[in-house]
């Protein structure tokens, strides 16, 4: 008779569930089945014009059925995967959105947003160049410091307040996020990838910056083209050139010599400084003004374009100081200056060590472990050795991006002398206006986690890896797919990094090229990822109209993803010597 210990070991072994990436014994048939939930989601949004939360809910249900019946994933593990995704949608993503909009609302209600807008106009009154300064330059800086959806939320809200139409503000900020998204917050996507595959982070950092250069240079031109057409782009070409050139020079130098932590930050600072200095001596022949420049209320053309955009309405109706002094100008920038200062502290190793295991403030990080998820194992060829998926969910109450933004908002309320009643009202309004957006984000993350933990995502990547040398072209597409599914370049890198490394070895090419391609391709997918679309739509008042935002960015994401594939091919066969 078997001992109790033997029975216990047998029960534990039977509880382990290994992912099966080829459930139909034909990788291409398996990939077709795996693609069904993703295609269904986009059809619901674009074809049937369903609201984002409706499309996400139906897609979550379909993905769960595919996981259970096609991938034989235990029902309990499916449910826990969904729960993990919902929790991640609430924290940190949902918390970031709530905090960012709260900060923005305080600035608007104080009356200082108009002063900030006037300060930007003193640099340039041209709306096209304001978009470059805010979405491209400032957005890159924010991506390098906070990441996790915060940059798109903050810059899109700023553009709406400047008079940009909500759909344009959301779309332009998503597109502008491409160059910095590869490196993300303090280089986390590249660092995580390097640690996973045991490759020098400096090599991946340098290669990523080099391959990103043509895309980074072209983004300012593309943003202006989308706002004002070819003629407007031609008029603004010198400024676009300065912004793009200064951005890539700073990024390549920083990434090549200092690693992945600072490229976005330095590129953002250098480009905004260079463009600001250039605009002191040059201006376009014709000035393109924001449409709400002379508007006093919500009957404006722009407001009519988005009647449900309460954020926009508030910015149009915000009280305007009669005079603008130097003190008021400095105070108008205080919210973002405070945010930058706090983020600098939040990114310090000594600060994070306080909240790490064994740190003095460890108790301020809540931890929840899900046993059912710890029994899900990734296997070869996605990973070199079998390992369990992430099952520990952490809630860092203090040292998180959302908490940093929220603290900046509280400091803003004090410095701008906003009455507690007004601040509480702003926070309450934020919750009321954003709850549907947070629900949508939670559903999207639930979809992402059940796709990842069931093996659906890996099946699609493996199918592409079977294309031989053509995989050099498809390598960035794998990264693109990973971000479309997960909403995160970091997640995509961790999910498919080993696959890229193994395939590079089989093809006999430098692994650094394909690893970098995964990160760059991921950045091209960020602008249409379900999570990013939900975030962008929420902050400009387009909750339930995510299909409009997706329609704005979809073709550019596809074009840029294909372009990254071509760039990878050219690098591999024409300029292989530039790969570190």
Coordinates of C-alpha atoms in Angstrom, one line a residue:
X1 CA 0.0 0.0 0.0
X2 CA 1.2 3.4 -0.9
X3 CA 2.3 5.7 2.0
X4 CA 0.6 8.9 2.7
X5 CA 3.7 10.7 1.6
X6 CA 3.6 9.0 -1.8
X7 CA -0.1 9.9 -2.1
X8 CA 0.7 13.5 -1.3
X9 CA 3.5 13.6 -3.9
X10 CA 1.2 12.1 -6.5
X11 CA -1.6 14.6 -5.7
X12 CA 0.9 17.5 -6.0
X13 CA 2.2 16.2 -9.3
X14 CA -1.3 15.8 -10.7
X15 CA -2.1 19.4 -9.8
X16 CA 0.7 20.7 -12.0
X17 CA -0.5 21.7 -15.4
X18 CA 2.0 22.2 -18.2
X19 CA 1.2 24.4 -21.1
X20 CA 0.6 22.7 -24.5
X21 CA 1.4 25.0 -27.4
X22 CA 0.3 22.6 -30.1
X23 CA -3.0 21.1 -28.9
X24 CA -4.0 19.9 -32.4
X25 CA -0.6 18.4 -33.3
X26 CA -0.3 20.9 -36.1
X27 CA 1.1 24.3 -35.1
X28 CA -0.6 26.2 -37.8
X29 CA -4.0 24.7 -37.1
X30 CA -3.4 25.4 -33.4
X31 CA -2.4 29.0 -34.3
X32 CA -5.7 29.5 -36.2
X33 CA -7.7 28.4 -33.2
X34 CA -5.5 30.5 -30.9
X35 CA -6.2 33.6 -33.1
X36 CA -10.0 33.3 -32.8
X37 CA -10.4 35.3 -29.6
X38 CA -8.1 38.0 -30.8
X39 CA -9.7 38.4 -34.2
X40 CA -13.1 38.3 -32.5
X41 CA -12.2 41.2 -30.2
X42 CA -11.1 43.4 -33.1
X43 CA -14.2 42.4 -35.1
X44 CA -16.4 43.3 -32.2
X45 CA -14.7 46.7 -31.9
X46 CA -14.3 47.7 -35.6
X47 CA -16.9 45.6 -37.3
X48 CA -19.8 45.5 -34.8
X49 CA -18.8 48.9 -33.2
X50 CA -19.4 47.4 -29.7
X51 CA -18.4 49.4 -26.7
X52 CA -14.9 48.5 -25.3
X53 CA -16.2 46.8 -22.2
X54 CA -18.8 44.8 -24.1
X55 CA -16.2 43.6 -26.7
X56 CA -13.8 42.8 -23.9
X57 CA -16.3 40.8 -21.9
X58 CA -17.3 38.7 -24.9
X59 CA -13.7 38.1 -25.9
X60 CA -12.8 37.1 -22.3
X61 CA -15.6 34.5 -22.4
X62 CA -14.5 33.2 -25.8
X63 CA -10.8 33.0 -24.7
X64 CA -11.8 31.1 -21.6
X65 CA -13.7 28.6 -23.7
X66 CA -10.7 28.1 -26.0
X67 CA -8.4 27.7 -23.0
X68 CA -10.7 25.1 -21.5
X69 CA -11.8 23.0 -24.5
X70 CA -8.9 23.5 -26.9
X71 CA -6.0 23.7 -24.5
X72 CA -7.4 21.5 -21.7
X73 CA -6.7 24.1 -19.1
X74 CA -8.4 23.3 -15.8
X75 CA -11.4 25.5 -15.1
X76 CA -10.2 26.6 -11.7
X77 CA -6.9 27.7 -13.3
X78 CA -8.7 29.6 -15.9
X79 CA -10.8 31.4 -13.3
X80 CA -7.7 32.3 -11.3
X81 CA -6.0 33.6 -14.4
X82 CA -8.9 35.9 -15.0
X83 CA -8.9 37.0 -11.4
X84 CA -5.2 37.8 -11.6
X85 CA -5.8 39.9 -14.7
X86 CA -8.7 41.8 -13.1
X87 CA -6.5 42.6 -10.1
X88 CA -3.7 43.8 -12.2
X89 CA -6.2 46.0 -14.1
X90 CA -7.2 47.6 -10.8
X91 CA -3.7 47.9 -9.5
X92 CA -1.4 49.3 -10.8
X93 CA -3.1 50.3 -14.1
X94 CA -6.4 51.5 -12.8
X95 CA -4.7 53.3 -9.9
X96 CA -2.4 55.1 -12.4
X97 CA -5.3 56.4 -14.4
X98 CA -7.3 57.6 -11.4
X99 CA -4.3 59.4 -10.0
X100 CA -3.3 61.0 -13.3
X101 CA -6.8 62.3 -14.0
X102 CA -7.1 63.5 -10.4
X103 CA -3.8 65.5 -10.9
X104 CA -5.1 66.9 -14.1
X105 CA -8.4 67.9 -12.7
X106 CA -6.8 69.7 -9.8
X107 CA -4.7 71.7 -12.2
X108 CA -7.8 72.6 -14.2
X109 CA -10.0 73.5 -11.2
X110 CA -7.2 75.7 -9.8
X111 CA -7.3 77.8 -12.9
X112 CA -3.6 77.3 -13.5
X113 CA -4.0 75.0 -16.5
X114 CA -4.8 78.0 -18.7
X115 CA -1.5 79.6 -17.5
X116 CA 0.3 76.4 -18.4
X117 CA -1.3 76.5 -21.8
X118 CA -0.3 80.1 -22.3
X119 CA 3.3 79.2 -21.2
X120 CA 3.5 76.6 -23.9
X121 CA 2.0 79.0 -26.4
X122 CA 4.8 81.4 -25.6
X123 CA 7.2 78.7 -26.9
X124 CA 5.0 78.3 -29.9
X125 CA 1.4 79.1 -30.7
X126 CA 1.4 76.5 -33.4
X127 CA -0.7 73.5 -32.5
X128 CA 1.4 71.2 -34.6
X129 CA 4.6 72.0 -32.7
X130 CA 2.8 71.9 -29.4
X131 CA 1.9 68.3 -30.1
X132 CA 5.5 67.5 -30.7
X133 CA 6.6 69.2 -27.5
X134 CA 3.9 67.5 -25.4
X135 CA 3.2 64.1 -27.0
X136 CA 6.6 63.3 -28.4
X137 CA 9.2 65.1 -26.2
X138 CA 7.4 65.4 -22.8
X139 CA 5.8 62.0 -23.4
X140 CA 9.1 60.3 -23.8
X141 CA 10.4 61.8 -20.6
X142 CA 7.3 60.6 -18.8
X143 CA 7.6 57.1 -20.3
X144 CA 11.2 57.0 -19.0
X145 CA 10.1 57.9 -15.5
X146 CA 6.7 56.5 -14.8
X147 CA 5.5 54.3 -17.8
X148 CA 2.6 51.9 -17.2
X149 CA 0.1 54.0 -19.2
X150 CA 0.8 57.2 -17.2
X151 CA 2.5 59.1 -20.1
X152 CA -0.4 58.6 -22.5
X153 CA -3.0 59.5 -19.8
X154 CA -1.2 62.8 -18.9
X155 CA -0.2 63.9 -22.4
X156 CA -3.6 63.1 -23.9
X157 CA -5.3 65.1 -21.2
X158 CA -2.9 68.0 -21.8
X159 CA -3.6 68.0 -25.5
X160 CA -7.3 68.0 -25.0
X161 CA -6.9 71.0 -22.7
X162 CA -4.8 72.7 -25.4
X163 CA -7.7 72.4 -27.8
X164 CA -6.9 69.2 -29.7
X165 CA -9.9 67.1 -30.6
X166 CA -10.3 64.1 -28.2
X167 CA -9.9 61.4 -30.9
X168 CA -6.8 63.2 -32.2
X169 CA -5.3 63.7 -28.7
X170 CA -5.7 60.0 -27.9
X171 CA -4.4 58.7 -31.3
X172 CA -1.5 61.1 -31.5
X173 CA -0.3 60.3 -28.0
X174 CA -0.5 56.6 -28.6
X175 CA 1.6 57.0 -31.8
X176 CA 4.1 59.3 -30.2
X177 CA 4.6 56.7 -27.5
X178 CA 6.3 54.3 -29.9
X179 CA 10.0 55.5 -29.6
X180 CA 10.0 55.5 -25.8
X181 CA 7.9 52.4 -25.2
X182 CA 10.8 50.1 -26.1
X183 CA 12.7 51.2 -23.0
X184 CA 9.8 52.0 -20.8
X185 CA 10.0 53.1 -17.2
X186 CA 13.7 53.3 -16.3
X187 CA 14.6 50.6 -18.9
X188 CA 12.5 47.8 -17.2
X189 CA 11.5 46.1 -20.5
X190 CA 15.1 45.8 -21.7
X191 CA 16.5 44.9 -18.3
X192 CA 13.9 42.2 -17.7
X193 CA 14.7 40.8 -21.2
X194 CA 18.4 40.8 -20.6
X195 CA 18.0 39.1 -17.2
X196 CA 15.8 36.4 -18.7
X197 CA 18.1 35.4 -21.5
X198 CA 21.4 36.2 -19.7
X199 CA 22.6 38.7 -22.4
X200 CA 24.4 42.0 -21.6
X201 CA 21.7 44.6 -21.2
X202 CA 24.0 47.2 -22.8
X203 CA 24.1 45.3 -26.0
X204 CA 20.3 45.0 -26.3
X205 CA 20.0 48.7 -25.3
X206 CA 22.4 49.9 -27.9
X207 CA 20.9 47.7 -30.7
X208 CA 17.4 48.8 -29.8
X209 CA 18.3 52.5 -30.0
X210 CA 20.0 52.0 -33.3
X211 CA 17.1 50.1 -34.9
X212 CA 14.6 52.6 -33.4
X213 CA 16.4 55.6 -34.9
X214 CA 14.5 55.8 -38.3
X215 CA 11.2 55.4 -36.5
X216 CA 12.0 57.9 -33.8
X217 CA 13.1 60.5 -36.4
X218 CA 9.9 60.0 -38.5
X219 CA 7.4 60.2 -35.6
X220 CA 7.4 64.1 -35.4
X221 CA 6.7 64.3 -39.1
X222 CA 3.9 61.7 -38.8
X223 CA 2.3 63.5 -35.9
X224 CA 2.2 66.8 -37.9
X225 CA 1.0 65.0 -41.0
X226 CA -1.9 63.6 -39.1
X227 CA -2.8 67.0 -37.8
X228 CA -2.4 69.2 -40.9
X229 CA -1.6 67.0 -44.0
X230 CA 1.4 67.1 -46.3
X231 CA 1.3 70.9 -46.6
X232 CA 1.4 71.4 -42.9
X233 CA 4.2 68.8 -42.5
X234 CA 6.2 70.6 -45.2
X235 CA 5.8 73.9 -43.3
X236 CA 6.9 72.4 -40.0
X237 CA 9.7 70.1 -41.4
X238 CA 12.6 72.1 -39.9
X239 CA 11.1 71.8 -36.4
X240 CA 10.3 68.1 -36.9
X241 CA 13.9 67.6 -38.1
X242 CA 15.3 69.2 -34.9
X243 CA 13.0 67.3 -32.6
X244 CA 13.7 63.9 -34.3
X245 CA 17.4 64.3 -34.8
X246 CA 18.1 65.6 -31.3
X247 CA 16.0 62.7 -29.9
X248 CA 17.8 59.9 -31.7
X249 CA 21.3 61.3 -31.0
X250 CA 20.6 61.6 -27.3
X251 CA 19.0 58.2 -27.2
X252 CA 21.7 56.3 -29.1
X253 CA 24.5 57.9 -27.0
X254 CA 22.8 57.2 -23.7
X255 CA 21.7 53.6 -24.7
X256 CA 25.1 52.7 -26.0
X257 CA 27.2 54.0 -23.1
X258 CA 25.0 54.1 -20.1
X259 CA 22.4 51.3 -20.6
X260 CA 18.6 51.0 -20.8
X261 CA 17.6 53.0 -17.7
X262 CA 18.0 56.6 -19.0
X263 CA 17.6 56.8 -22.9
X264 CA 14.0 58.0 -22.8
X265 CA 14.6 60.5 -20.1
X266 CA 17.7 62.1 -21.8
X267 CA 16.0 61.9 -25.2
X268 CA 13.0 63.7 -23.9
X269 CA 14.9 66.4 -22.1
X270 CA 17.4 67.0 -25.0
X271 CA 14.7 67.1 -27.7
X272 CA 12.4 69.5 -25.8
X273 CA 15.4 71.7 -25.1
X274 CA 16.7 71.7 -28.6
X275 CA 13.2 72.3 -30.1
X276 CA 12.5 75.1 -27.6
X277 CA 15.8 76.8 -28.5
X278 CA 15.2 76.3 -32.2
X279 CA 11.7 77.9 -32.0
X280 CA 13.4 81.0 -30.5
X281 CA 14.9 81.7 -33.9
X282 CA 12.5 80.1 -36.3
X283 CA 8.7 79.8 -36.8
X284 CA 6.6 78.2 -39.6
X285 CA 5.3 80.4 -42.4
X286 CA 1.7 79.8 -41.3
X287 CA 0.6 79.3 -37.7
X288 CA -2.0 76.6 -37.0
X289 CA -4.0 77.6 -34.0
X290 CA -6.1 75.4 -31.7
X291 CA -9.7 75.5 -32.7
X292 CA -10.9 76.5 -29.2
X293 CA -8.6 79.6 -28.9
X294 CA -11.4 82.0 -28.9
X295 CA -14.0 79.7 -27.4
X296 CA -15.6 80.5 -24.0
X297 CA -17.9 77.6 -23.3
X298 CA -18.9 74.1 -24.3
X299 CA -20.9 75.2 -27.4
X300 CA -17.5 75.2 -29.3
X301 CA -17.0 73.0 -32.3
X302 CA -14.5 70.9 -30.5
X303 CA -16.7 70.3 -27.5
X304 CA -19.5 69.3 -29.9
X305 CA -17.2 66.7 -31.4
X306 CA -17.1 65.0 -28.0
X307 CA -20.0 66.0 -25.8
X308 CA -19.2 63.3 -23.3
X309 CA -15.7 64.6 -22.8
X310 CA -16.1 66.1 -19.3
X311 CA -12.3 66.6 -19.0
X312 CA -12.4 68.8 -22.1
X313 CA -15.4 70.7 -20.9
X314 CA -13.7 71.5 -17.6
X315 CA -10.6 72.8 -19.4
X316 CA -12.6 75.1 -21.6
X317 CA -14.6 76.5 -18.7
X318 CA -11.8 76.7 -16.1
X319 CA -11.4 80.1 -14.4
X320 CA -8.8 82.2 -16.0
X321 CA -6.5 84.5 -14.0
X322 CA -6.7 88.1 -15.1
X323 CA -2.9 88.6 -15.2
X324 CA 0.0 86.2 -15.6
X325 CA 3.0 86.8 -13.4
X326 CA 6.2 84.9 -13.2
X327 CA 5.0 83.4 -10.0
X328 CA 1.8 82.2 -11.6
X329 CA 3.8 80.8 -14.5
X330 CA 6.0 78.8 -12.2
X331 CA 3.0 77.6 -10.2
X332 CA 1.3 76.4 -13.4
X333 CA 4.2 74.0 -14.0
X334 CA 4.4 73.0 -10.3
X335 CA 2.2 69.8 -10.6
X336 CA 4.5 68.3 -13.2
X337 CA 7.7 69.6 -11.5
X338 CA 6.5 68.0 -8.3
X339 CA 5.7 64.8 -10.2
X340 CA 9.2 64.7 -11.7
X341 CA 10.8 65.3 -8.3
X342 CA 8.8 62.5 -6.7
X343 CA 9.5 60.1 -9.6
X344 CA 13.2 60.7 -9.2
X345 CA 13.0 59.6 -5.6
X346 CA 10.7 56.7 -6.4
X347 CA 13.2 55.3 -8.9
X348 CA 16.2 55.3 -6.4
X349 CA 17.4 51.9 -5.3
X350 CA 17.7 53.0 -1.7
X351 CA 14.0 54.0 -1.7
X352 CA 12.7 50.8 -3.2
X353 CA 14.9 48.8 -0.9
X354 CA 12.8 50.1 2.0
X355 CA 9.8 48.3 0.7
X356 CA 11.6 45.1 -0.6
X357 CA 11.7 41.9 1.4
X358 CA 13.5 42.5 4.6
X359 CA 13.2 46.3 4.3
X360 CA 12.0 48.6 7.1
X361 CA 8.7 49.3 5.2
X362 CA 8.1 45.9 3.8
X363 CA 4.7 45.8 5.5
X364 CA 3.5 48.5 3.1
X365 CA 3.6 46.0 0.3
X366 CA 0.7 43.6 0.3
X367 CA 1.3 40.1 -1.2
X368 CA -1.2 37.5 -2.3
X369 CA -0.1 34.1 -3.6
X370 CA -2.4 32.0 -5.8
X371 CA -1.6 28.3 -5.5
X372 CA -3.6 27.4 -8.6
X373 CA -1.4 29.7 -10.7
X374 CA 1.8 28.4 -9.2
X375 CA 1.0 25.0 -10.6
X376 CA 0.9 26.3 -14.2
X377 CA 4.3 25.7 -16.0
X378 CA 5.8 27.1 -19.1
X379 CA 7.8 24.5 -21.1
X380 CA 10.2 24.4 -24.0
X381 CA 10.6 25.9 -26.6
X382 CA 9.1 29.0 -25.0
X383 CA 11.5 28.7 -22.1
X384 CA 14.8 26.7 -21.9
X385 CA 13.8 25.1 -18.7
X386 CA 10.3 24.4 -17.3
X387 CA 9.2 27.1 -14.9
X388 CA 6.0 28.2 -13.1
X389 CA 4.2 31.3 -14.3
X390 CA 4.0 34.3 -12.0
X391 CA 1.5 33.6 -9.2
X392 CA 2.4 36.2 -6.6
X393 CA 0.3 39.4 -6.8
X394 CA 1.8 42.4 -5.0
X395 CA 0.2 45.7 -4.1
X396 CA 3.0 48.3 -3.3
X397 CA 0.9 50.8 -1.4
X398 CA 3.5 53.5 -1.5
X399 CA 6.3 52.8 -4.0
X400 CA 4.1 52.5 -7.1
X401 CA 3.7 54.8 -10.1
X402 CA 0.1 55.5 -9.2
X403 CA 0.9 56.4 -5.6
X404 CA 3.7 58.8 -6.9
X405 CA 1.2 60.6 -9.1
X406 CA -1.4 60.7 -6.3
X407 CA 1.2 62.2 -3.9
X408 CA 2.1 64.8 -6.6
X409 CA -1.7 65.6 -6.8
X410 CA -1.9 66.1 -3.0
X411 CA 1.2 68.3 -3.0
X412 CA -0.3 70.3 -5.9
X413 CA -3.5 70.9 -3.9
X414 CA -1.4 72.4 -1.1
X415 CA 0.9 74.5 -3.2
X416 CA -1.9 75.8 -5.5
X417 CA -4.1 76.4 -2.4
X418 CA -7.0 74.3 -3.6
X419 CA -9.7 74.0 -1.0
X420 CA -10.2 70.5 0.5
X421 CA -13.8 70.5 -0.7
X422 CA -12.8 71.3 -4.2
X423 CA -10.0 68.6 -4.1
X424 CA -12.5 66.0 -2.7
X425 CA -15.0 67.0 -5.4
X426 CA -12.3 66.5 -8.1
X427 CA -11.4 63.0 -6.7
X428 CA -15.1 62.0 -6.6
X429 CA -15.6 63.2 -10.1
X430 CA -12.6 61.2 -11.3
X431 CA -14.0 58.0 -9.9
X432 CA -17.5 58.6 -11.4
X433 CA -16.0 59.4 -14.8
X434 CA -13.4 56.7 -14.9
X435 CA -15.1 53.6 -13.4
X436 CA -16.2 52.3 -16.8
X437 CA -12.7 52.8 -18.1
X438 CA -11.3 50.8 -15.2
X439 CA -13.8 48.1 -15.8
X440 CA -12.8 47.9 -19.5
X441 CA -9.1 47.8 -18.5
X442 CA -9.7 45.0 -16.0
X443 CA -11.5 42.9 -18.7
X444 CA -8.7 43.5 -21.1
X445 CA -6.1 42.4 -18.6
X446 CA -8.2 39.3 -17.8
X447 CA -8.2 38.5 -21.5
X448 CA -4.4 39.0 -21.6
X449 CA -3.7 36.7 -18.6
X450 CA -5.9 33.9 -19.7
X451 CA -4.3 34.0 -23.1
X452 CA -0.8 34.0 -21.6
X453 CA -1.4 31.4 -18.9
X454 CA -3.2 29.0 -21.2
X455 CA -0.5 29.1 -23.9
X456 CA -2.7 30.8 -26.5
X457 CA -0.2 33.6 -27.0
X458 CA 2.8 31.3 -27.2
X459 CA 1.1 29.2 -29.9
X460 CA 0.9 32.2 -32.2
X461 CA 4.5 33.1 -31.7
X462 CA 5.7 29.5 -32.3
X463 CA 3.8 29.4 -35.6
X464 CA 5.7 32.4 -36.8
X465 CA 9.0 30.9 -35.6
X466 CA 8.5 27.9 -38.0
X467 CA 9.0 30.2 -41.0
X468 CA 12.8 29.6 -41.3
X469 CA 14.9 32.5 -42.2
X470 CA 11.8 34.5 -42.9
X471 CA 11.5 34.6 -39.1
X472 CA 14.0 37.5 -39.1
X473 CA 11.2 39.5 -40.7
X474 CA 8.6 38.1 -38.3
X475 CA 10.7 38.5 -35.2
X476 CA 9.4 42.1 -34.5
X477 CA 5.9 40.8 -35.4
X478 CA 6.2 38.4 -32.5
X479 CA 6.9 41.3 -30.2
X480 CA 4.1 43.3 -31.7
X481 CA 1.7 40.3 -31.1
X482 CA 2.9 40.0 -27.5
X483 CA 2.1 43.6 -26.7
X484 CA -1.2 43.6 -28.5
X485 CA -2.2 40.7 -26.2
X486 CA -0.6 41.8 -23.0
X487 CA -0.4 45.6 -23.3
X488 CA 3.1 45.6 -22.0
X489 CA 6.5 45.5 -23.8
X490 CA 8.0 44.1 -20.6
X491 CA 5.5 41.2 -20.6
X492 CA 6.0 40.6 -24.3
X493 CA 9.8 40.5 -23.8
X494 CA 9.5 38.1 -20.9
X495 CA 7.0 35.9 -22.7
X496 CA 8.9 35.6 -26.0
X497 CA 12.5 36.4 -25.1
X498 CA 13.6 32.8 -24.8
X499 CA 11.9 31.9 -28.1
X500 CA 13.7 34.7 -29.9
X501 CA 17.0 33.6 -28.4
X502 CA 16.5 29.9 -29.3
X503 CA 15.4 30.7 -32.9
X504 CA 18.4 33.0 -33.4
X505 CA 20.7 30.1 -32.4
X506 CA 18.9 27.8 -34.9
X507 CA 19.3 30.3 -37.7
X508 CA 22.9 31.1 -36.8
X509 CA 22.4 34.9 -36.4
X510 CA 23.3 37.2 -33.6
X511 CA 20.8 36.8 -30.8
X512 CA 21.0 40.5 -29.8
X513 CA 19.3 41.4 -33.1
X514 CA 16.2 39.3 -32.6
X515 CA 16.0 40.2 -28.9
X516 CA 16.1 43.9 -29.8
X517 CA 13.6 43.3 -32.6
X518 CA 11.1 41.8 -30.1
X519 CA 11.3 44.9 -28.0
X520 CA 11.0 47.3 -31.0
X521 CA 8.1 45.3 -32.5
X522 CA 6.4 45.4 -29.2
X523 CA 6.6 49.2 -29.2
X524 CA 4.8 49.3 -32.5
X525 CA 2.0 47.2 -31.0
X526 CA 1.6 49.5 -28.0
X527 CA -0.6 51.9 -29.9
X528 CA -3.3 49.3 -30.6
X529 CA -2.9 47.2 -27.5
X530 CA -6.3 46.7 -25.8
X531 CA -5.0 48.2 -22.5
X532 CA -3.5 51.3 -24.2
X533 CA -6.6 51.9 -26.2
X534 CA -8.7 51.7 -23.1
X535 CA -6.4 54.1 -21.2
X536 CA -6.3 56.7 -24.0
X537 CA -10.0 56.6 -24.6
X538 CA -10.8 57.0 -20.9
X539 CA -8.8 60.2 -20.3
X540 CA -10.3 62.1 -23.3
X541 CA -13.9 61.1 -22.6
X542 CA -14.3 58.4 -25.2
X543 CA -15.2 55.5 -22.9
X544 CA -17.4 53.2 -25.0
X545 CA -15.9 54.6 -28.2
X546 CA -12.6 52.7 -28.1
X547 CA -13.2 51.6 -31.7
X548 CA -12.7 55.2 -32.9
X549 CA -9.3 55.3 -31.2
X550 CA -8.3 51.9 -32.6
X551 CA -9.4 53.0 -36.1
X552 CA -7.1 56.0 -35.8
X553 CA -4.0 54.1 -34.9
X554 CA -4.4 50.6 -36.4
X555 CA -3.0 51.2 -39.9
X556 CA 0.0 53.0 -38.5
X557 CA 0.7 50.2 -36.1
X558 CA 0.6 47.7 -38.9
X559 CA 2.8 49.9 -41.2
X560 CA 5.4 50.5 -38.5
X561 CA 5.4 46.8 -37.4
X562 CA 6.1 45.8 -41.1
X563 CA 8.7 48.5 -41.2
X564 CA 10.4 47.1 -38.2
X565 CA 10.5 43.7 -39.9
X566 CA 12.1 45.2 -42.9
X567 CA 14.6 47.0 -40.7
X568 CA 15.5 43.7 -39.1
X569 CA 16.1 42.0 -42.4
X570 CA 18.3 44.9 -43.7
X571 CA 20.3 44.8 -40.5
X572 CA 20.7 41.0 -40.6
X573 CA 21.8 40.8 -44.3
X574 CA 23.2 44.2 -45.2
X575 CA 24.6 45.7 -42.0
X576 CA 25.2 42.8 -39.6
X577 CA 28.4 44.5 -38.3
X578 CA 26.4 47.1 -36.5
X579 CA 24.9 44.5 -34.1
X580 CA 26.9 44.6 -30.8

